[in-house]
XYZ file of C-alpha atoms in Angstrom:
545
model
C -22.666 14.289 -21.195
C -25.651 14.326 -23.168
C -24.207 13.001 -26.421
C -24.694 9.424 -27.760
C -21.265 8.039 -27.183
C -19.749 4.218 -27.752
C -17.447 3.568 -24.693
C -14.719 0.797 -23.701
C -15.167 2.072 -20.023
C -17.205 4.580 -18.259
C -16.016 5.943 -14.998
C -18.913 7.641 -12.703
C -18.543 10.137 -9.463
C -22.251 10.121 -7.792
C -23.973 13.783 -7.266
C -22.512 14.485 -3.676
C -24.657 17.728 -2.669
C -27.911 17.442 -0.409
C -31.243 17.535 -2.447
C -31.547 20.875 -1.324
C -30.828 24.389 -2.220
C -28.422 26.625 0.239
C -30.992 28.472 1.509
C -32.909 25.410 2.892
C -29.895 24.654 4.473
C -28.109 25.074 8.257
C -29.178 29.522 9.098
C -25.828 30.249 11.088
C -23.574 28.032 8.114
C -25.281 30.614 5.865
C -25.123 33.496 7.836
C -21.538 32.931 8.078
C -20.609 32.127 4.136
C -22.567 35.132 3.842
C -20.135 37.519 6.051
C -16.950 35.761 4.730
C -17.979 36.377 1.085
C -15.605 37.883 -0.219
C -12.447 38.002 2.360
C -11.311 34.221 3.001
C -11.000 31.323 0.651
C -9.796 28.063 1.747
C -8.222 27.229 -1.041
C -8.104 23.676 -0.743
C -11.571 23.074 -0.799
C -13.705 23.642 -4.111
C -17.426 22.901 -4.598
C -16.590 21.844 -8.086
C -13.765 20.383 -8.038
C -13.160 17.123 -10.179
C -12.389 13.653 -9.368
C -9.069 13.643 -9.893
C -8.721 9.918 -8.609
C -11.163 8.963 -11.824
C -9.088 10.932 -13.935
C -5.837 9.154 -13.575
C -7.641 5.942 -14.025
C -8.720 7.200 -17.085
C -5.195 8.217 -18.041
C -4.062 4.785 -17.441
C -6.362 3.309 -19.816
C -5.997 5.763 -22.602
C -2.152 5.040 -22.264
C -3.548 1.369 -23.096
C -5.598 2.511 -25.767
C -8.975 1.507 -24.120
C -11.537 4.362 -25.136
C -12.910 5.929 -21.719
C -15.033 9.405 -20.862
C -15.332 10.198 -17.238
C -18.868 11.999 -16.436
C -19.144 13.694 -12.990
C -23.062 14.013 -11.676
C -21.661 16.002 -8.902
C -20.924 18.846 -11.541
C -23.786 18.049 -13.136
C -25.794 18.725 -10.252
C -23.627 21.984 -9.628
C -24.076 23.005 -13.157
C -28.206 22.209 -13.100
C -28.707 24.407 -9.759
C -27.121 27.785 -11.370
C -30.877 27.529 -12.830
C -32.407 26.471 -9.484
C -33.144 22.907 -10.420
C -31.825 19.546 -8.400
C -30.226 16.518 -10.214
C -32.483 13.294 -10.671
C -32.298 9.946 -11.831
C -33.830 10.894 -14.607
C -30.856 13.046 -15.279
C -28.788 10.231 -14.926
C -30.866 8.310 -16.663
C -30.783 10.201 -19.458
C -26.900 10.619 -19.468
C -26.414 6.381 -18.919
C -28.956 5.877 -21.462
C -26.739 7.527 -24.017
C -23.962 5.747 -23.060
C -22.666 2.567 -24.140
C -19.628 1.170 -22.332
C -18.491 -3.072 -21.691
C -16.812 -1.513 -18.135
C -18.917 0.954 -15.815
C -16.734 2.045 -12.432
C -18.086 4.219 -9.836
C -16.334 6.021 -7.087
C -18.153 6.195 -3.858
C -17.583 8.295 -0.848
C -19.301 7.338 2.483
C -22.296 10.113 1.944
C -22.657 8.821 -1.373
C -22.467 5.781 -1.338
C -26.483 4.773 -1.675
C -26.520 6.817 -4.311
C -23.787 5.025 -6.156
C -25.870 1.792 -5.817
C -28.738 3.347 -6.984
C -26.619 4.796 -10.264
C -25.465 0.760 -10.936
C -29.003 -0.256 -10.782
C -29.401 1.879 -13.341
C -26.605 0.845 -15.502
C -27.611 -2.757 -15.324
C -31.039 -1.667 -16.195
C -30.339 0.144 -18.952
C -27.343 -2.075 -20.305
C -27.259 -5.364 -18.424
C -24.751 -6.963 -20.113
C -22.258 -4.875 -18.831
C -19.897 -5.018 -16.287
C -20.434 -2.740 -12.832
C -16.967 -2.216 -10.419
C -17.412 0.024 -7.129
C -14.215 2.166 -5.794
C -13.135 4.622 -3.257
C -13.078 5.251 0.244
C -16.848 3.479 1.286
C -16.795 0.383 -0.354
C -12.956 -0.088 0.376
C -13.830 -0.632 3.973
C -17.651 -1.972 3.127
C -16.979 -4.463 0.052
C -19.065 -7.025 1.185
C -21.950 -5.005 3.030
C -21.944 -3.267 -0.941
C -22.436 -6.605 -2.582
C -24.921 -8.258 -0.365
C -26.782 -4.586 -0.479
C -26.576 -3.965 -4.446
C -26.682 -7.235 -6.836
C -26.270 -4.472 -9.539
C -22.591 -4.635 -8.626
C -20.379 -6.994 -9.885
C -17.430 -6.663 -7.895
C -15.434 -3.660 -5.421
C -12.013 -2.546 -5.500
C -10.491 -2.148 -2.341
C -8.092 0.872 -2.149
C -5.972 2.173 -4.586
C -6.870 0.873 -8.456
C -4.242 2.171 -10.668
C -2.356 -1.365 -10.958
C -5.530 -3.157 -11.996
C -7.970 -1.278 -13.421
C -6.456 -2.347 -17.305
C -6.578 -6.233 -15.589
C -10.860 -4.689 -14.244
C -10.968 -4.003 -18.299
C -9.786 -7.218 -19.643
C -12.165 -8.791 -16.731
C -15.044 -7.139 -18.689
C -14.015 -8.245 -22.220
C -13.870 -11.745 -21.034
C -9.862 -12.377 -20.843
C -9.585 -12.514 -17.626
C -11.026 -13.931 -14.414
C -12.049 -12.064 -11.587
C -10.440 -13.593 -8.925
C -7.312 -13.468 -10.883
C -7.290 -9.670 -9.778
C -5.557 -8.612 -7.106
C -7.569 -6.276 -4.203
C -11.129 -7.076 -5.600
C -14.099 -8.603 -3.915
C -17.069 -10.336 -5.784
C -19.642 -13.025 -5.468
C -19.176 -16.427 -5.958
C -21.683 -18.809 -8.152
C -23.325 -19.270 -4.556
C -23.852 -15.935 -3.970
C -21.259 -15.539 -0.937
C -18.994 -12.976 -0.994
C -14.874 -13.613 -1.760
C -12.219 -11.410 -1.169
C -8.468 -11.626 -3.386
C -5.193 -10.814 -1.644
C -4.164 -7.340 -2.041
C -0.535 -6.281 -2.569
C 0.477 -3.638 0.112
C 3.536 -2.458 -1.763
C 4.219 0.629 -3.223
C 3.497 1.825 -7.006
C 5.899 3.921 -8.421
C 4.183 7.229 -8.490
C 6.403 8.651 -11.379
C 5.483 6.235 -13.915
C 1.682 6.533 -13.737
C 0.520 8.915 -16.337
C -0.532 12.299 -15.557
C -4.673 12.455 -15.031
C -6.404 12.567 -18.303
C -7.706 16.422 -17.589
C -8.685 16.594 -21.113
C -11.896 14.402 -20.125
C -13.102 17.136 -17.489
C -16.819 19.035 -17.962
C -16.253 22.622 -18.533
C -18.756 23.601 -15.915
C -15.825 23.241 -13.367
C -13.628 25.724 -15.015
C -10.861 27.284 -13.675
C -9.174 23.981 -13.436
C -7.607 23.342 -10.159
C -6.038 20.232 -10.587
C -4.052 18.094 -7.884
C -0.572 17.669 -7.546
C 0.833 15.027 -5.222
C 4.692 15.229 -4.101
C 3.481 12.052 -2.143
C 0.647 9.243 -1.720
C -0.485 8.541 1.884
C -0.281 9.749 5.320
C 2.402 9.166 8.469
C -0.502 9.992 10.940
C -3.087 7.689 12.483
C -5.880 9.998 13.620
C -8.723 7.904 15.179
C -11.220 9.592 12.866
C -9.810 9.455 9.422
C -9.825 6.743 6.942
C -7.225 8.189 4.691
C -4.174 6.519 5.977
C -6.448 3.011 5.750
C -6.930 3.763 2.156
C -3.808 3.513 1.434
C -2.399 0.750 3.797
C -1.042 2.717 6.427
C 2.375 3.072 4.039
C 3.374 6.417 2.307
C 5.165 6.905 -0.997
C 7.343 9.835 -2.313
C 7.944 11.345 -5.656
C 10.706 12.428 -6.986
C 10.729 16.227 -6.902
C 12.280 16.906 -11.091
C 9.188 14.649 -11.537
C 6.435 16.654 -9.787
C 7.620 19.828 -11.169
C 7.211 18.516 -14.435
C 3.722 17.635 -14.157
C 3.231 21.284 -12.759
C 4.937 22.882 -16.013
C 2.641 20.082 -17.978
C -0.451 21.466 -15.977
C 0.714 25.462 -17.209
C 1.601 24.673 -20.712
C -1.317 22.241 -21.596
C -4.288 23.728 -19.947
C -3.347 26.974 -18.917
C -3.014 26.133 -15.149
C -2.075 29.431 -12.946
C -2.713 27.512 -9.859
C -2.788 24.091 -8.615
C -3.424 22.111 -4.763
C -0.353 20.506 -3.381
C -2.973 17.503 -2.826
C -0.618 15.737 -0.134
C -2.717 14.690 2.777
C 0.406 16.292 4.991
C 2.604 18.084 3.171
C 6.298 18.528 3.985
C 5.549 14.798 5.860
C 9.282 14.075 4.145
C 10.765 17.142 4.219
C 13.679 16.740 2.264
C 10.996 15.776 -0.426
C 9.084 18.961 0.009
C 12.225 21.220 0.317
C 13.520 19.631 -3.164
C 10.307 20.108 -4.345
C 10.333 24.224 -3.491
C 14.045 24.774 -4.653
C 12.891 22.864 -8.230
C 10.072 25.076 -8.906
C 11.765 28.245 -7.733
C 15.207 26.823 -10.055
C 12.666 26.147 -13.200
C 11.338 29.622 -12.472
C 7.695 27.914 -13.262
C 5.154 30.677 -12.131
C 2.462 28.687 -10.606
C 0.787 29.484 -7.283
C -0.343 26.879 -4.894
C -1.480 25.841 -1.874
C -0.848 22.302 0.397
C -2.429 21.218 3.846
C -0.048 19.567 6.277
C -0.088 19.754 10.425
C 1.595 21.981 12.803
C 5.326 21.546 13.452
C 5.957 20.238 10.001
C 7.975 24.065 8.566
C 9.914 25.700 9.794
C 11.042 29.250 8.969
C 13.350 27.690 6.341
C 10.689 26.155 4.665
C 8.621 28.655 5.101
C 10.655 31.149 2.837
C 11.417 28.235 -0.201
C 7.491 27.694 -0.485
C 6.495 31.375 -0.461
C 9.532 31.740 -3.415
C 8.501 28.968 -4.814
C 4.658 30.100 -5.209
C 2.918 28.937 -2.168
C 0.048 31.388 -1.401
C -1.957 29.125 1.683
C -1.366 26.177 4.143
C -3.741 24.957 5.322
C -2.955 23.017 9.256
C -5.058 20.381 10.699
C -5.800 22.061 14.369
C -9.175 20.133 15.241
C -8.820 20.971 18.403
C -7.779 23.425 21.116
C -6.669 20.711 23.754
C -3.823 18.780 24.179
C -5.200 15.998 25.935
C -7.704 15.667 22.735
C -5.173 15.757 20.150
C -2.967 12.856 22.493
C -6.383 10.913 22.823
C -7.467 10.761 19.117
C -3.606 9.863 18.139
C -2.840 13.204 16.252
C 0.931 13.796 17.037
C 1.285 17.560 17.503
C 1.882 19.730 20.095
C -1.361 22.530 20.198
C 1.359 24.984 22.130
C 3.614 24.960 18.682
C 0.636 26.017 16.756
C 1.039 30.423 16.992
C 4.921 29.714 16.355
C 3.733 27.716 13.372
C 1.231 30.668 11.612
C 4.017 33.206 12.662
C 6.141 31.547 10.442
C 4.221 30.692 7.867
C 2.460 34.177 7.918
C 6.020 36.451 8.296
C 6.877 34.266 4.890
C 4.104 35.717 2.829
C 1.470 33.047 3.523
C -2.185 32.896 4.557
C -3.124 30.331 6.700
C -6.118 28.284 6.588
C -6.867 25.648 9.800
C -9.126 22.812 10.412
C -11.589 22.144 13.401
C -13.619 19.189 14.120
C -16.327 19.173 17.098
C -17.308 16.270 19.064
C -14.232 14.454 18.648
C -13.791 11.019 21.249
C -12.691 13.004 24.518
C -14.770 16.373 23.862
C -16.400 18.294 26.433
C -17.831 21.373 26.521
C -14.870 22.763 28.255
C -12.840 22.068 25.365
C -15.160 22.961 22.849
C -15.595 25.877 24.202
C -11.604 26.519 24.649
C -11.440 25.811 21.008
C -13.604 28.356 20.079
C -11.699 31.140 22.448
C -8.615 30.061 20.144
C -10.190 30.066 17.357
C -11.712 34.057 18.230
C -8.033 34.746 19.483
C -5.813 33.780 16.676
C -8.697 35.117 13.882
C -8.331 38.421 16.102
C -4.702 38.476 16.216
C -4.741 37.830 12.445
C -2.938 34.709 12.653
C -5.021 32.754 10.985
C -6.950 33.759 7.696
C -9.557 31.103 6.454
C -11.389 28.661 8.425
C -12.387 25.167 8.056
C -15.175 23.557 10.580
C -16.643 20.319 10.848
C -18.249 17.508 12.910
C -16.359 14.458 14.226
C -18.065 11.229 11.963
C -17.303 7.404 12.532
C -16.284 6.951 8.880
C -15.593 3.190 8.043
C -12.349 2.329 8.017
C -11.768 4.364 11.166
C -11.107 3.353 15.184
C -14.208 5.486 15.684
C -16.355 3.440 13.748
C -14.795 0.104 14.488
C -14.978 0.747 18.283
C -16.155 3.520 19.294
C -16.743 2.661 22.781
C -13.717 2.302 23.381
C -13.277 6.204 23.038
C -16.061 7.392 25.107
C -18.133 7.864 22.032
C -21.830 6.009 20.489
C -23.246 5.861 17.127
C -26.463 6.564 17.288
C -26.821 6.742 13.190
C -25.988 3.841 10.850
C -27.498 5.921 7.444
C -24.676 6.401 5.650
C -26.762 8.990 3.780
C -26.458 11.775 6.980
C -22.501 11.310 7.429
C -22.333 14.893 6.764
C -18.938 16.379 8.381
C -20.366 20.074 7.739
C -18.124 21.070 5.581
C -20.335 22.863 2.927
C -23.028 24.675 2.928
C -24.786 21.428 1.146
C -23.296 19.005 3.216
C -24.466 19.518 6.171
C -26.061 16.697 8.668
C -27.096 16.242 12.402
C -24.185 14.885 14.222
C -24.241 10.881 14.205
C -22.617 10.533 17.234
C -22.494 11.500 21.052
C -20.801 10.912 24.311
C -21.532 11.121 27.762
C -20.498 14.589 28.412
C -21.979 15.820 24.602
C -25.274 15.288 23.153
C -25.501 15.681 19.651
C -27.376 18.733 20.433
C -24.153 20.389 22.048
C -22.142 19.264 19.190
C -23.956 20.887 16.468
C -24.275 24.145 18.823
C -20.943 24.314 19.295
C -20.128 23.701 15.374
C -22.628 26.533 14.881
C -20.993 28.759 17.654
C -17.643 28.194 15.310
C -18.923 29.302 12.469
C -20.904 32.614 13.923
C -17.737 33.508 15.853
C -15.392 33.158 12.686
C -17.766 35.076 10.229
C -18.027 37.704 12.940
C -13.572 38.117 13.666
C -13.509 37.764 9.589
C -15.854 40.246 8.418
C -14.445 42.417 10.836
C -10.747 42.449 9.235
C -12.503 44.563 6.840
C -10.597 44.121 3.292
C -7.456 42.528 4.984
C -8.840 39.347 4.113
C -9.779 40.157 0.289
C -5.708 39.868 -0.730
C -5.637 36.192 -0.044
C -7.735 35.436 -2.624
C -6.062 33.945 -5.905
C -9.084 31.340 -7.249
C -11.307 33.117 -10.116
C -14.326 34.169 -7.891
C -16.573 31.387 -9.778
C -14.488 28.276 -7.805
C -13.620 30.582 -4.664
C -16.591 29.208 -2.121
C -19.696 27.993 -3.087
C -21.660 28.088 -6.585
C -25.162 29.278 -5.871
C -26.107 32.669 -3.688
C -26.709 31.848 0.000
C -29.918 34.066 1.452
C -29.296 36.554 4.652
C -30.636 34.225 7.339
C -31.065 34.650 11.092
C -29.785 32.518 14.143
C -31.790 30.299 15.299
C -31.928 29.227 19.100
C -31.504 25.758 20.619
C -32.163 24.392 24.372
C -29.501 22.969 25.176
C -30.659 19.175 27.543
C -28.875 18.710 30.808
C -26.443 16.018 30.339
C -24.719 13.466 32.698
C -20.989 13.918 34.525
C -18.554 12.953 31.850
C -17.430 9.777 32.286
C -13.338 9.089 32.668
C -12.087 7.622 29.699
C -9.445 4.496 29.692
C -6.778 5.623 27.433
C -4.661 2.430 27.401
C -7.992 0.871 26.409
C -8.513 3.722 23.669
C -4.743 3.071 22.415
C -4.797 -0.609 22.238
C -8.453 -0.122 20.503
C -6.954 1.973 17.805
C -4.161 -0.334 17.276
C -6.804 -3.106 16.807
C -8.202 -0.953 14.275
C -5.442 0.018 12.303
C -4.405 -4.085 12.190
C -7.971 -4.472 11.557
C -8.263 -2.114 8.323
C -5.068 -3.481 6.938
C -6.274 -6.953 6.814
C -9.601 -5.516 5.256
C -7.611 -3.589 2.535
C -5.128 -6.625 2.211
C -7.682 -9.392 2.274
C -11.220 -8.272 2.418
C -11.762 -10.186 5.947
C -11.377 -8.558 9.314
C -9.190 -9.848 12.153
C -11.672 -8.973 14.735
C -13.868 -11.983 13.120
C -11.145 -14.703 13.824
């Protein structure tokens, strides 16, 4: 990062940690990384793991023969705190400085995305001839709000960029116009914002080059790269953006082809073990069966792990992955009660979910689940039935690593286009605490509430999660210590956590829950869904025509 470099383009990932060191950080989150250490991995989540969506940009343009360098402040940041010091801007700064590139492109996520503008003001500072593009999930779903907040940026992709970022590069040289680009949004001479028509249909997968790994920092070795059988999601969960991203569609591989970027990933970087990166894996089966029966056929001898929700494998299944090399699934849970899952549009059945791990667990697999508190719906009956599940199947050993976070009106969502609709209020529009609580330096204050939670009983109960999964964990003694595959370095987080205390928290006496209109929450979160398509497809929304 710190060399002098001449660039064609320059793609950017923002630092995406708090400003703070772990032990400044949420006591019972710490207390619990602290028992865990050790005995459960969730494998697919890694503090330093790259941006592999920057990556295969960069691929793309190599293939074109545009010189490009990806640098990653986020492992930067990782990288400066193994000797107790925070990133800057004047450690971006000094890496920009250096730096001397016609095309700058910057991938923002929603907690990050201030931070992003801040990194193109400095660009434009430091070289303002040169052209500044925003990406990603935020400014997919906030184009305009980006470009009447941040004159540093020239224009914002919305959703995926692979079939235009060469078209974003001759844009920068001068041989093309911008609104001759599909899915972008800029200013006009007058200052107004315009949107370009986006093309909803599908890329073929297979003939996008594999992501330029070459161009990753060292500081995030082992490697863990990404491997998609699929782009997308089927689902339509009322607080996830992912299947907005994409356009609500979903695109398959073919299998021979994903198995060859897996032997690719073994012989040219020494790759032992790679994410299934599907957002629900097994979401075509006949995809993810073909997928299985290739790798076991090729005899490739790579481990993995994929994420996918419950009722998707069956015993079948099940055996193929586990010969095939799968070591974890991980299975969206969120939540202990039916009524919660029908109410935030998450198609599974809760009841299938011990069925599911004994499956998956009789094959050979650990399991891995994910939780989210203070979803539209929650009270503390439920959050507290979640948490009795969660104690029972950790006791049972049905379960084996944990993920827990907060519910969080991410743009692009029916929670944050109308939440009100779901029984729920945003009572936070800084994009800077949209913390789910995922990591130990990612942690926020819940941004929402409800009638029948404050965001005092949210965070309790997302701290009640974590102390009663640290204690069932640590208690399995060593059981846990044979899931682990990941070099210790990229297994949980990168710097020590302290031995902290609980603290203790009055809970305030709330209201009687409201009842909530579900027609009026499933007609809302068709409105969105309509509503985020247009966005993606057009840049305008139809809830302003």
């Amino acid at each position: 990062m710190h060399q002098d470099q001449r660039l064609e383009v320059a793609l950017l990932q923002p630092p995406l940690f708090k400003a703070i060191f772990p032990e400044e950080q949420d006591a019972v989150f710490n207390e619990y990384m602290r028992a865990i250490s050790g005995l459960s991995t969730p494998m697919m989540d890694l503090g330093t793991e790259p941006n592999h969506g920057l990556l295969q940009l960069a691929a793309i343009l190599i293939a074109d023969d545009v010189k490009v360098d990806v640098f990653d402040f986020h492992v930067l940041d990782v990288w400066l705190r193994r000797s107790q010091r925070i990133i800057n801007d004047d450690d971006i700064i000094e890496v920009i400085r250096r730096k001397n590139a016609r095309l700058w492109g910057i991938s923002s996520k929603v907690v990050s995305s201030n931070r992003a503008m801040r990194i193109a003001a400095i660009i434009k500072e430091l070289h303002p001839d040169a052209r500044v593009v925003m990406g990603g999930v935020h400014p997919t779903f906030q184009a305009a709000e980006v470009l009447n907040q941040c004159d540093a940026v020239d224009a914002v992709v919305r959703g995926e960029a692979d079939h235009i970022i060469t078209d974003l590069w001759r844009w920068a040289r001068g041989q093309k116009e911008i609104f001759q680009i599909e899915g972008v949004s800029f200013r006009r001479p007058d200052g107004s914002v315009a949107h370009t028509e986006k093309s909803l249909t599908q890329v073929d997968l297979d003939d996008i080059p594999y992501p330029a790994y070459q161009l990753v920092a060292r500081e995030t070795d082992p490697l863990v790269p990404r491997v998609l059988t699929a782009r997308g999601c089927t689902l339509r969960c009322v607080f996830c953006s992912s299947a907005a991203l994409f356009g609500y569609k979903f695109n398959s591989r073919q299998p021979a082809s994903v198995v060859d970027q897996i032997e690719h990933l073994r012989e040219e970087y020494g790759c032992e073990f790679v994410c299934i990166g599907d957002l629900t894996f097994m979401a075509h089966r006949a995809t993810g069966v073909a997928v299985c029966q290739e790798m076991i056929r090729r005899q490739t001898n790579v481990f993995w792990s994929a994420q996918t929700t419950i009722g998707r494998i069956d015993a079948e299944a099940a055996s193929l992955m586990a010969r095939a090399g799968c070591v974890q699934v991980g299975f969206g849970v969120e939540t202990g009660t039916q009524f919660l899952h029908d109410h935030n549009n998450k198609r599974i059945k809760i009841g299938e979910a011990v069925r599911q791990f004994e499956i998956v667990k009789a094959a050979g697999i650990s399991v891995q689940t994910y939780w989210v508190f203070g979803l539209p719906g929650e009270t503390i009956k439920s959050s507290l039935k979640s948490i009795e599940l969660l104690r029972e199947w950790i006791g049972k050993e049905l379960i084996d690593a944990v993920h827990i976070t907060v519910a969080v009106p991410y743009p692009g969502t029916p929670l944050f286009d109308d939440p009100e609709s779901l029984g729920v209020r945003i009572v936070d529009r800084d994009f800077d605490n949209y913390w789910s609580g995922s990591a130990s330096l990612g942690i926020g204050y819940p941004v929402i509430e409800s009638d029948a939670l404050s965001r005092e009983h949210i965070q309790t109960f997302w701290r009640l999660a974590h102390a009663v999964a640290g204690e069932g964990l640590s208690a399995r003694g060593d059981g846990g210590s044979r899931l682990h595959y990941i070099p210790e370095s990229n297994s949980s987080n990168d710097v020590p956590l302290l031995d902290v205390t609980l603290a203790r928290q009055r809970l305030p006496v709330r209201s009687t829950p409201t009842k909530i209109d579900r027609k009026a929450a499933n007609l809302a979160t068709s409105i969105s869904i309509k509503r985020s398509r247009e966005e993606l497809r057009s840049g305008r929304s139809i809830l302003d025509e």
